[in-house]
Amino acid sequence: MAYHSGYGAHGSKHRTRAAPDSPPLFDDTSGGYSSQPGGYLAPGADVAFSVNHLLGDPMANMAMAYGSSIASQGKDIVHKELHRFVSVNKLKYFFAVDTAYVAKKLGLLVFPYTHQNWKMQYSHDVPLPPRKDLNAPDLYIPTMAFITYVLLAGTALGIQKRFSPEVLGLCASTALVWMLMEVLALLLGLYLATVRSELSTFHLLAYSGYKYVGMILSVITGLLFGSDGYYVALAWTSSALMYFIVRSLRTAALGPDSMGGPAPQQRLQLYLTLGAAAFQPLIIYWLTFHLVR
């Protein structure tokens, strides 16, 4: 028994002794890279080393400075060329509108016969913005009217079961091309006739874009009352737009210098104005007749 208990005590000592840990099969990388000799750097150490190395390299600094200079010069060239063809300040002038101006201008486009004073107002030889002068042209109404016309064309074609993305794109591109052709024709006519005018490209775009208001009214009337209503609205809006174009170009946009020119120049100016006005009903009909059946 004594021998048995001694064996048990001796055996218990051997059993409680901790066995040496066996080396792991893989290094534990859950907390980062190994810090043992020959291992990888800690996370972020290589990035910090690279950044410090680049910052300390004079050639790298020169390359970065040169690249920044090239980018800055390119940006300045782009802005210069943009301002050369499109003046941002002039463009802002044509969008300086408010709700009251838009409402009154739409009424003037539909009922221009009661309007008396068509002269543009100036302050220190600078024309007042549209929100302060009803006679000043704007590009807000033509832009919104063009978008509305395209959406209305899609609606009309959808009601008639003729809608497709291709037809809608064709309507939009055709309307835009006709307006650009009209503006280019007016610019060419003014150049060939050597008429001194205050008209700019933005002015011509504005006056040419006002036709979309009459086109919208004609299409809506045609959808509600059929082809008879369409032709009645077409006649009214076309005559109103012709009157508006003639009065605006003659007294508001051409200025006093051109109005007091020689008689042949005034006749050329009158022919250009009448030609631009007479062209409006043709474009309105061409762009809207296929939307009403």
PDB file of C-alpha atoms in Angstrom:
ATOM      1  CA  MET A   1       0.000   0.000   0.000  1.00  0.00           C
ATOM      2  CA  ALA A   2       2.851   2.273   0.861  1.00  0.00           C
ATOM      3  CA  TYR A   3       4.436   1.511  -2.423  1.00  0.00           C
ATOM      4  CA  HIS A   4       1.117   2.156  -4.195  1.00  0.00           C
ATOM      5  CA  SER A   5       0.581   5.554  -2.593  1.00  0.00           C
ATOM      6  CA  GLY A   6       4.126   6.563  -3.311  1.00  0.00           C
ATOM      7  CA  TYR A   7       3.736   5.615  -6.933  1.00  0.00           C
ATOM      8  CA  GLY A   8       0.559   7.638  -7.112  1.00  0.00           C
ATOM      9  CA  ALA A   9       2.202  10.702  -5.657  1.00  0.00           C
ATOM     10  CA  HIS A  10       5.162  10.339  -7.927  1.00  0.00           C
ATOM     11  CA  GLY A  11       2.906   9.791 -10.890  1.00  0.00           C
ATOM     12  CA  SER A  12       0.835  12.825 -10.059  1.00  0.00           C
ATOM     13  CA  LYS A  13       3.904  14.989 -10.131  1.00  0.00           C
ATOM     14  CA  HIS A  14       4.707  13.846 -13.643  1.00  0.00           C
ATOM     15  CA  ARG A  15       1.130  14.413 -14.772  1.00  0.00           C
ATOM     16  CA  THR A  16       0.973  18.010 -13.521  1.00  0.00           C
ATOM     17  CA  ARG A  17       4.198  19.032 -15.186  1.00  0.00           C
ATOM     18  CA  ALA A  18       3.398  21.291 -18.247  1.00  0.00           C
ATOM     19  CA  ALA A  19       4.515  19.870 -21.520  1.00  0.00           C
ATOM     20  CA  PRO A  20       6.593  22.125 -23.716  1.00  0.00           C
ATOM     21  CA  ASP A  21       4.498  23.977 -26.334  1.00  0.00           C
ATOM     22  CA  SER A  22       4.927  22.734 -29.850  1.00  0.00           C
ATOM     23  CA  PRO A  23       5.776  25.385 -32.422  1.00  0.00           C
ATOM     24  CA  PRO A  24       2.675  26.675 -34.293  1.00  0.00           C
ATOM     25  CA  LEU A  25       2.191  25.646 -37.874  1.00  0.00           C
ATOM     26  CA  PHE A  26       1.479  29.222 -39.001  1.00  0.00           C
ATOM     27  CA  ASP A  27       2.348  32.620 -37.571  1.00  0.00           C
ATOM     28  CA  ASP A  28      -0.522  34.558 -36.052  1.00  0.00           C
ATOM     29  CA  THR A  29      -1.109  37.521 -38.348  1.00  0.00           C
ATOM     30  CA  SER A  30      -4.462  38.609 -36.921  1.00  0.00           C
ATOM     31  CA  GLY A  31      -2.897  41.566 -35.125  1.00  0.00           C
ATOM     32  CA  GLY A  32      -0.661  42.661 -37.985  1.00  0.00           C
ATOM     33  CA  TYR A  33       2.456  41.531 -39.706  1.00  0.00           C
ATOM     34  CA  SER A  34       5.046  39.540 -37.845  1.00  0.00           C
ATOM     35  CA  SER A  35       7.561  41.516 -35.871  1.00  0.00           C
ATOM     36  CA  GLN A  36      10.114  38.738 -35.891  1.00  0.00           C
ATOM     37  CA  PRO A  37      13.425  39.360 -37.612  1.00  0.00           C
ATOM     38  CA  GLY A  38      13.008  38.975 -41.317  1.00  0.00           C
ATOM     39  CA  GLY A  39       9.223  39.444 -41.128  1.00  0.00           C
ATOM     40  CA  TYR A  40       7.098  42.137 -42.719  1.00  0.00           C
ATOM     41  CA  LEU A  41       6.660  45.652 -41.377  1.00  0.00           C
ATOM     42  CA  ALA A  42       3.712  46.593 -39.229  1.00  0.00           C
ATOM     43  CA  PRO A  43       0.554  47.850 -40.971  1.00  0.00           C
ATOM     44  CA  GLY A  44       1.025  51.363 -42.353  1.00  0.00           C
ATOM     45  CA  ALA A  45       4.754  51.336 -41.841  1.00  0.00           C
ATOM     46  CA  ASP A  46       5.467  50.758 -45.532  1.00  0.00           C
ATOM     47  CA  VAL A  47       3.056  53.549 -46.534  1.00  0.00           C
ATOM     48  CA  ALA A  48       4.646  55.948 -44.071  1.00  0.00           C
ATOM     49  CA  PHE A  49       8.079  54.945 -45.303  1.00  0.00           C
ATOM     50  CA  SER A  50       7.048  55.565 -48.931  1.00  0.00           C
ATOM     51  CA  VAL A  51       5.525  58.976 -48.143  1.00  0.00           C
ATOM     52  CA  ASN A  52       8.531  60.081 -46.157  1.00  0.00           C
ATOM     53  CA  HIS A  53      10.802  58.853 -48.918  1.00  0.00           C
ATOM     54  CA  LEU A  54       8.855  60.817 -51.571  1.00  0.00           C
ATOM     55  CA  LEU A  55       8.731  63.958 -49.453  1.00  0.00           C
ATOM     56  CA  GLY A  56      12.435  63.758 -48.877  1.00  0.00           C
ATOM     57  CA  ASP A  57      13.246  63.217 -52.548  1.00  0.00           C
ATOM     58  CA  PRO A  58      13.859  66.587 -54.282  1.00  0.00           C
ATOM     59  CA  MET A  59      13.201  65.098 -57.734  1.00  0.00           C
ATOM     60  CA  ALA A  60       9.786  63.858 -56.617  1.00  0.00           C
ATOM     61  CA  ASN A  61       8.983  67.288 -55.183  1.00  0.00           C
ATOM     62  CA  MET A  62       9.960  68.960 -58.442  1.00  0.00           C
ATOM     63  CA  ALA A  63       7.820  66.520 -60.433  1.00  0.00           C
ATOM     64  CA  MET A  64       4.788  67.145 -58.202  1.00  0.00           C
ATOM     65  CA  ALA A  65       5.238  70.917 -58.436  1.00  0.00           C
ATOM     66  CA  TYR A  66       5.596  70.725 -62.213  1.00  0.00           C
ATOM     67  CA  GLY A  67       2.482  68.554 -62.505  1.00  0.00           C
ATOM     68  CA  SER A  68       0.471  71.001 -60.391  1.00  0.00           C
ATOM     69  CA  SER A  69       1.673  73.891 -62.555  1.00  0.00           C
ATOM     70  CA  ILE A  70       0.672  72.063 -65.753  1.00  0.00           C
ATOM     71  CA  ALA A  71      -2.806  71.304 -64.322  1.00  0.00           C
ATOM     72  CA  SER A  72      -3.294  74.934 -63.254  1.00  0.00           C
ATOM     73  CA  GLN A  73      -2.266  76.248 -66.673  1.00  0.00           C
ATOM     74  CA  GLY A  74      -4.596  73.784 -68.403  1.00  0.00           C
ATOM     75  CA  LYS A  75      -7.490  74.906 -66.222  1.00  0.00           C
ATOM     76  CA  ASP A  76      -6.802  78.563 -67.030  1.00  0.00           C
ATOM     77  CA  ILE A  77      -6.672  77.806 -70.772  1.00  0.00           C
ATOM     78  CA  VAL A  78     -10.010  75.965 -70.642  1.00  0.00           C
ATOM     79  CA  HIS A  79     -11.677  78.832 -68.773  1.00  0.00           C
ATOM     80  CA  LYS A  80     -10.199  81.367 -71.201  1.00  0.00           C
ATOM     81  CA  GLU A  81     -11.456  79.498 -74.260  1.00  0.00           C
ATOM     82  CA  LEU A  82     -14.871  79.014 -72.641  1.00  0.00           C
ATOM     83  CA  HIS A  83     -15.216  82.733 -71.938  1.00  0.00           C
ATOM     84  CA  ARG A  84     -14.056  83.438 -75.478  1.00  0.00           C
ATOM     85  CA  PHE A  85     -17.031  81.680 -77.051  1.00  0.00           C
ATOM     86  CA  VAL A  86     -19.602  81.855 -74.224  1.00  0.00           C
ATOM     87  CA  SER A  87     -19.657  84.798 -71.846  1.00  0.00           C
ATOM     88  CA  VAL A  88     -20.944  83.554 -68.518  1.00  0.00           C
ATOM     89  CA  ASN A  89     -21.893  87.051 -67.390  1.00  0.00           C
ATOM     90  CA  LYS A  90     -23.953  87.634 -70.523  1.00  0.00           C
ATOM     91  CA  LEU A  91     -25.578  84.246 -70.138  1.00  0.00           C
ATOM     92  CA  LYS A  92     -26.544  85.033 -66.539  1.00  0.00           C
ATOM     93  CA  TYR A  93     -28.242  88.214 -67.761  1.00  0.00           C
ATOM     94  CA  PHE A  94     -30.682  86.224 -69.910  1.00  0.00           C
ATOM     95  CA  PHE A  95     -31.640  83.987 -66.971  1.00  0.00           C
ATOM     96  CA  ALA A  96     -32.182  86.829 -64.473  1.00  0.00           C
ATOM     97  CA  VAL A  97     -35.959  86.331 -64.224  1.00  0.00           C
ATOM     98  CA  ASP A  98     -38.570  85.962 -61.527  1.00  0.00           C
ATOM     99  CA  THR A  99     -42.110  84.602 -61.315  1.00  0.00           C
ATOM    100  CA  ALA A 100     -43.767  87.943 -62.048  1.00  0.00           C
ATOM    101  CA  TYR A 101     -41.686  88.467 -65.173  1.00  0.00           C
ATOM    102  CA  VAL A 102     -42.405  84.965 -66.495  1.00  0.00           C
ATOM    103  CA  ALA A 103     -46.160  85.383 -66.006  1.00  0.00           C
ATOM    104  CA  LYS A 104     -46.224  88.793 -67.692  1.00  0.00           C
ATOM    105  CA  LYS A 105     -43.990  87.651 -70.542  1.00  0.00           C
ATOM    106  CA  LEU A 106     -46.179  84.651 -71.287  1.00  0.00           C
ATOM    107  CA  GLY A 107     -49.194  86.963 -71.376  1.00  0.00           C
ATOM    108  CA  LEU A 108     -47.327  89.297 -73.716  1.00  0.00           C
ATOM    109  CA  LEU A 109     -46.462  86.443 -76.074  1.00  0.00           C
ATOM    110  CA  VAL A 110     -50.110  85.375 -76.314  1.00  0.00           C
ATOM    111  CA  PHE A 111     -51.725  88.864 -76.243  1.00  0.00           C
ATOM    112  CA  PRO A 112     -49.153  91.354 -77.580  1.00  0.00           C
ATOM    113  CA  TYR A 113     -51.608  93.726 -79.231  1.00  0.00           C
ATOM    114  CA  THR A 114     -52.372  95.776 -76.121  1.00  0.00           C
ATOM    115  CA  HIS A 115     -48.723  96.406 -75.252  1.00  0.00           C
ATOM    116  CA  GLN A 116     -47.669  99.996 -75.912  1.00  0.00           C
ATOM    117  CA  ASN A 117     -44.036 100.616 -74.931  1.00  0.00           C
ATOM    118  CA  TRP A 118     -41.628  98.177 -76.627  1.00  0.00           C
ATOM    119  CA  LYS A 119     -38.353  99.945 -75.890  1.00  0.00           C
ATOM    120  CA  MET A 120     -35.781  98.274 -73.672  1.00  0.00           C
ATOM    121  CA  GLN A 121     -34.804 100.162 -70.541  1.00  0.00           C
ATOM    122  CA  TYR A 122     -31.197 101.083 -69.753  1.00  0.00           C
ATOM    123  CA  SER A 123     -29.318 102.148 -66.649  1.00  0.00           C
ATOM    124  CA  HIS A 124     -25.950 103.861 -67.311  1.00  0.00           C
ATOM    125  CA  ASP A 125     -25.938 102.482 -70.873  1.00  0.00           C
ATOM    126  CA  VAL A 126     -26.437  98.953 -69.535  1.00  0.00           C
ATOM    127  CA  PRO A 127     -29.722  97.156 -70.297  1.00  0.00           C
ATOM    128  CA  LEU A 128     -31.795  96.215 -67.297  1.00  0.00           C
ATOM    129  CA  PRO A 129     -32.191  92.487 -66.590  1.00  0.00           C
ATOM    130  CA  PRO A 130     -35.421  90.790 -67.663  1.00  0.00           C
ATOM    131  CA  ARG A 131     -36.901  90.755 -64.158  1.00  0.00           C
ATOM    132  CA  LYS A 132     -36.816  94.576 -64.224  1.00  0.00           C
ATOM    133  CA  ASP A 133     -37.752  95.084 -67.864  1.00  0.00           C
ATOM    134  CA  LEU A 134     -40.578  93.212 -69.568  1.00  0.00           C
ATOM    135  CA  ASN A 135     -39.192  94.040 -73.015  1.00  0.00           C
ATOM    136  CA  ALA A 136     -35.814  92.444 -72.311  1.00  0.00           C
ATOM    137  CA  PRO A 137     -35.351  89.031 -73.956  1.00  0.00           C
ATOM    138  CA  ASP A 138     -34.629  86.013 -71.796  1.00  0.00           C
ATOM    139  CA  LEU A 139     -33.568  82.423 -72.311  1.00  0.00           C
ATOM    140  CA  TYR A 140     -35.433  80.941 -69.351  1.00  0.00           C
ATOM    141  CA  ILE A 141     -38.822  80.807 -71.097  1.00  0.00           C
ATOM    142  CA  PRO A 142     -37.416  79.373 -74.368  1.00  0.00           C
ATOM    143  CA  THR A 143     -35.471  76.703 -72.459  1.00  0.00           C
ATOM    144  CA  MET A 144     -38.429  75.627 -70.327  1.00  0.00           C
ATOM    145  CA  ALA A 145     -40.776  75.812 -73.315  1.00  0.00           C
ATOM    146  CA  PHE A 146     -38.480  73.589 -75.387  1.00  0.00           C
ATOM    147  CA  ILE A 147     -38.375  70.943 -72.647  1.00  0.00           C
ATOM    148  CA  THR A 148     -42.153  71.167 -72.224  1.00  0.00           C
ATOM    149  CA  TYR A 149     -42.660  70.804 -75.980  1.00  0.00           C
ATOM    150  CA  VAL A 150     -40.579  67.603 -76.056  1.00  0.00           C
ATOM    151  CA  LEU A 151     -42.504  66.123 -73.108  1.00  0.00           C
ATOM    152  CA  LEU A 152     -45.820  67.184 -74.657  1.00  0.00           C
ATOM    153  CA  ALA A 153     -44.829  65.598 -77.967  1.00  0.00           C
ATOM    154  CA  GLY A 154     -44.162  62.321 -76.160  1.00  0.00           C
ATOM    155  CA  THR A 155     -47.539  62.553 -74.430  1.00  0.00           C
ATOM    156  CA  ALA A 156     -49.378  63.258 -77.677  1.00  0.00           C
ATOM    157  CA  LEU A 157     -47.660  60.383 -79.446  1.00  0.00           C
ATOM    158  CA  GLY A 158     -48.406  58.098 -76.514  1.00  0.00           C
ATOM    159  CA  ILE A 159     -52.113  58.947 -76.626  1.00  0.00           C
ATOM    160  CA  GLN A 160     -52.137  58.064 -80.318  1.00  0.00           C
ATOM    161  CA  LYS A 161     -50.236  54.781 -79.704  1.00  0.00           C
ATOM    162  CA  ARG A 162     -47.303  56.056 -81.759  1.00  0.00           C
ATOM    163  CA  PHE A 163     -44.753  56.669 -79.031  1.00  0.00           C
ATOM    164  CA  SER A 164     -41.205  55.345 -79.216  1.00  0.00           C
ATOM    165  CA  PRO A 165     -37.899  56.678 -77.879  1.00  0.00           C
ATOM    166  CA  GLU A 166     -36.621  57.120 -81.424  1.00  0.00           C
ATOM    167  CA  VAL A 167     -39.567  59.312 -82.450  1.00  0.00           C
ATOM    168  CA  LEU A 168     -39.223  61.424 -79.302  1.00  0.00           C
ATOM    169  CA  GLY A 169     -35.520  61.953 -79.949  1.00  0.00           C
ATOM    170  CA  LEU A 170     -36.284  62.855 -83.541  1.00  0.00           C
ATOM    171  CA  CYS A 171     -38.802  65.516 -82.440  1.00  0.00           C
ATOM    172  CA  ALA A 172     -36.313  67.082 -80.027  1.00  0.00           C
ATOM    173  CA  SER A 173     -33.391  67.086 -82.457  1.00  0.00           C
ATOM    174  CA  THR A 174     -35.525  68.428 -85.323  1.00  0.00           C
ATOM    175  CA  ALA A 175     -36.819  71.332 -83.232  1.00  0.00           C
ATOM    176  CA  LEU A 176     -33.311  72.180 -82.069  1.00  0.00           C
ATOM    177  CA  VAL A 177     -31.831  72.035 -85.569  1.00  0.00           C
ATOM    178  CA  TRP A 178     -34.536  74.286 -87.002  1.00  0.00           C
ATOM    179  CA  MET A 179     -33.925  76.886 -84.302  1.00  0.00           C
ATOM    180  CA  LEU A 180     -30.166  76.856 -84.890  1.00  0.00           C
ATOM    181  CA  MET A 181     -30.687  77.183 -88.640  1.00  0.00           C
ATOM    182  CA  GLU A 182     -32.968  80.154 -88.073  1.00  0.00           C
ATOM    183  CA  VAL A 183     -30.427  81.882 -85.836  1.00  0.00           C
ATOM    184  CA  LEU A 184     -27.597  81.266 -88.278  1.00  0.00           C
ATOM    185  CA  ALA A 185     -29.711  82.614 -91.143  1.00  0.00           C
ATOM    186  CA  LEU A 186     -30.451  85.806 -89.184  1.00  0.00           C
ATOM    187  CA  LEU A 187     -26.787  86.265 -88.279  1.00  0.00           C
ATOM    188  CA  LEU A 188     -25.801  85.788 -91.913  1.00  0.00           C
ATOM    189  CA  GLY A 189     -28.475  88.235 -93.067  1.00  0.00           C
ATOM    190  CA  LEU A 190     -27.298  90.893 -90.621  1.00  0.00           C
ATOM    191  CA  TYR A 191     -23.712  90.384 -91.736  1.00  0.00           C
ATOM    192  CA  LEU A 192     -24.446  90.541 -95.462  1.00  0.00           C
ATOM    193  CA  ALA A 193     -26.724  93.545 -95.086  1.00  0.00           C
ATOM    194  CA  THR A 194     -24.094  95.320 -92.936  1.00  0.00           C
ATOM    195  CA  VAL A 195     -26.805  96.370 -90.514  1.00  0.00           C
ATOM    196  CA  ARG A 196     -25.494  97.887 -87.299  1.00  0.00           C
ATOM    197  CA  SER A 197     -27.397  96.074 -84.616  1.00  0.00           C
ATOM    198  CA  GLU A 198     -27.321  95.401 -80.890  1.00  0.00           C
ATOM    199  CA  LEU A 199     -28.525  91.867 -81.538  1.00  0.00           C
ATOM    200  CA  SER A 200     -26.275  89.130 -80.228  1.00  0.00           C
ATOM    201  CA  THR A 201     -26.537  85.381 -80.657  1.00  0.00           C
ATOM    202  CA  PHE A 202     -28.268  85.125 -77.282  1.00  0.00           C
ATOM    203  CA  HIS A 203     -30.855  87.706 -78.364  1.00  0.00           C
ATOM    204  CA  LEU A 204     -31.626  85.733 -81.506  1.00  0.00           C
ATOM    205  CA  LEU A 205     -31.848  82.476 -79.550  1.00  0.00           C
ATOM    206  CA  ALA A 206     -34.305  84.091 -77.176  1.00  0.00           C
ATOM    207  CA  TYR A 207     -36.576  85.521 -79.874  1.00  0.00           C
ATOM    208  CA  SER A 208     -36.396  82.313 -81.879  1.00  0.00           C
ATOM    209  CA  GLY A 209     -37.176  80.197 -78.813  1.00  0.00           C
ATOM    210  CA  TYR A 210     -40.376  82.060 -77.954  1.00  0.00           C
ATOM    211  CA  LYS A 211     -42.148  80.099 -80.690  1.00  0.00           C
ATOM    212  CA  TYR A 212     -42.238  77.038 -78.423  1.00  0.00           C
ATOM    213  CA  VAL A 213     -44.862  78.782 -76.285  1.00  0.00           C
ATOM    214  CA  GLY A 214     -47.218  78.985 -79.276  1.00  0.00           C
ATOM    215  CA  MET A 215     -46.381  75.415 -80.250  1.00  0.00           C
ATOM    216  CA  ILE A 216     -47.346  74.166 -76.791  1.00  0.00           C
ATOM    217  CA  LEU A 217     -50.660  76.034 -76.857  1.00  0.00           C
ATOM    218  CA  SER A 218     -51.453  74.742 -80.349  1.00  0.00           C
ATOM    219  CA  VAL A 219     -50.745  71.111 -79.458  1.00  0.00           C
ATOM    220  CA  ILE A 220     -52.714  71.259 -76.191  1.00  0.00           C
ATOM    221  CA  THR A 221     -55.687  72.844 -77.975  1.00  0.00           C
ATOM    222  CA  GLY A 222     -55.488  70.197 -80.692  1.00  0.00           C
ATOM    223  CA  LEU A 223     -55.466  67.367 -78.140  1.00  0.00           C
ATOM    224  CA  LEU A 224     -58.499  68.839 -76.369  1.00  0.00           C
ATOM    225  CA  PHE A 225     -60.602  70.003 -79.323  1.00  0.00           C
ATOM    226  CA  GLY A 226     -59.263  68.118 -82.311  1.00  0.00           C
ATOM    227  CA  SER A 227     -57.835  69.410 -85.549  1.00  0.00           C
ATOM    228  CA  ASP A 228     -60.240  72.374 -85.749  1.00  0.00           C
ATOM    229  CA  GLY A 229     -59.090  73.669 -82.380  1.00  0.00           C
ATOM    230  CA  TYR A 230     -55.489  73.109 -83.415  1.00  0.00           C
ATOM    231  CA  TYR A 231     -55.766  75.285 -86.524  1.00  0.00           C
ATOM    232  CA  VAL A 232     -57.560  78.058 -84.632  1.00  0.00           C
ATOM    233  CA  ALA A 233     -54.849  78.088 -81.941  1.00  0.00           C
ATOM    234  CA  LEU A 234     -52.158  77.894 -84.636  1.00  0.00           C
ATOM    235  CA  ALA A 235     -53.538  80.949 -86.401  1.00  0.00           C
ATOM    236  CA  TRP A 236     -53.788  82.967 -83.177  1.00  0.00           C
ATOM    237  CA  THR A 237     -50.383  82.083 -81.758  1.00  0.00           C
ATOM    238  CA  SER A 238     -48.670  82.546 -85.118  1.00  0.00           C
ATOM    239  CA  SER A 239     -50.118  86.008 -85.677  1.00  0.00           C
ATOM    240  CA  ALA A 240     -49.335  86.999 -82.088  1.00  0.00           C
ATOM    241  CA  LEU A 241     -45.753  85.797 -82.418  1.00  0.00           C
ATOM    242  CA  MET A 242     -45.284  87.596 -85.734  1.00  0.00           C
ATOM    243  CA  TYR A 243     -46.511  90.856 -84.202  1.00  0.00           C
ATOM    244  CA  PHE A 244     -44.270  90.329 -81.172  1.00  0.00           C
ATOM    245  CA  ILE A 245     -41.188  89.620 -83.309  1.00  0.00           C
ATOM    246  CA  VAL A 246     -41.698  92.638 -85.549  1.00  0.00           C
ATOM    247  CA  ARG A 247     -42.253  95.076 -82.697  1.00  0.00           C
ATOM    248  CA  SER A 248     -39.443  93.673 -80.584  1.00  0.00           C
ATOM    249  CA  LEU A 249     -36.818  93.600 -83.322  1.00  0.00           C
ATOM    250  CA  ARG A 250     -37.784  96.999 -84.660  1.00  0.00           C
ATOM    251  CA  THR A 251     -37.857  98.958 -81.424  1.00  0.00           C
ATOM    252  CA  ALA A 252     -36.367  96.946 -78.587  1.00  0.00           C
ATOM    253  CA  ALA A 253     -33.335  95.109 -79.912  1.00  0.00           C
ATOM    254  CA  LEU A 254     -31.982  97.086 -82.853  1.00  0.00           C
ATOM    255  CA  GLY A 255     -31.297 100.276 -80.957  1.00  0.00           C
ATOM    256  CA  PRO A 256     -31.488 103.939 -81.918  1.00  0.00           C
ATOM    257  CA  ASP A 257     -28.321 103.976 -84.043  1.00  0.00           C
ATOM    258  CA  SER A 258     -29.617 101.488 -86.542  1.00  0.00           C
ATOM    259  CA  MET A 259     -33.056 103.078 -86.617  1.00  0.00           C
ATOM    260  CA  GLY A 260     -31.564 106.367 -87.750  1.00  0.00           C
ATOM    261  CA  GLY A 261     -29.425 104.917 -90.543  1.00  0.00           C
ATOM    262  CA  PRO A 262     -29.695 105.464 -94.272  1.00  0.00           C
ATOM    263  CA  ALA A 263     -32.898 104.567 -96.087  1.00  0.00           C
ATOM    264  CA  PRO A 264     -31.478 101.477 -97.912  1.00  0.00           C
ATOM    265  CA  GLN A 265     -30.152 100.129 -94.640  1.00  0.00           C
ATOM    266  CA  GLN A 266     -33.522 100.667 -92.957  1.00  0.00           C
ATOM    267  CA  ARG A 267     -35.238  98.799 -95.791  1.00  0.00           C
ATOM    268  CA  LEU A 268     -32.862  95.867 -95.416  1.00  0.00           C
ATOM    269  CA  GLN A 269     -33.501  95.915 -91.700  1.00  0.00           C
ATOM    270  CA  LEU A 270     -37.252  95.897 -92.321  1.00  0.00           C
ATOM    271  CA  TYR A 271     -36.984  92.992 -94.787  1.00  0.00           C
ATOM    272  CA  LEU A 272     -34.945  90.937 -92.329  1.00  0.00           C
ATOM    273  CA  THR A 273     -37.449  91.601 -89.573  1.00  0.00           C
ATOM    274  CA  LEU A 274     -40.452  90.715 -91.727  1.00  0.00           C
ATOM    275  CA  GLY A 275     -38.695  87.617 -93.050  1.00  0.00           C
ATOM    276  CA  ALA A 276     -37.904  86.409 -89.535  1.00  0.00           C
ATOM    277  CA  ALA A 277     -41.502  87.016 -88.455  1.00  0.00           C
ATOM    278  CA  ALA A 278     -43.034  85.334 -91.517  1.00  0.00           C
ATOM    279  CA  PHE A 279     -40.874  82.261 -90.979  1.00  0.00           C
ATOM    280  CA  GLN A 280     -42.339  81.560 -87.524  1.00  0.00           C
ATOM    281  CA  PRO A 281     -45.742  80.128 -88.554  1.00  0.00           C
ATOM    282  CA  LEU A 282     -44.078  77.745 -91.004  1.00  0.00           C
ATOM    283  CA  ILE A 283     -41.790  76.298 -88.337  1.00  0.00           C
ATOM    284  CA  ILE A 284     -44.619  76.077 -85.798  1.00  0.00           C
ATOM    285  CA  TYR A 285     -46.802  74.153 -88.246  1.00  0.00           C
ATOM    286  CA  TRP A 286     -43.988  71.883 -89.405  1.00  0.00           C
ATOM    287  CA  LEU A 287     -43.077  70.879 -85.838  1.00  0.00           C
ATOM    288  CA  THR A 288     -46.627  70.364 -84.539  1.00  0.00           C
ATOM    289  CA  PHE A 289     -48.989  69.166 -87.278  1.00  0.00           C
ATOM    290  CA  HIS A 290     -47.945  65.508 -86.927  1.00  0.00           C
ATOM    291  CA  LEU A 291     -48.737  65.553 -83.191  1.00  0.00           C
ATOM    292  CA  VAL A 292     -52.457  66.248 -83.668  1.00  0.00           C
ATOM    293  CA  ARG A 293     -54.743  63.899 -85.602  1.00  0.00           C
TER     294      ARG A 293
END
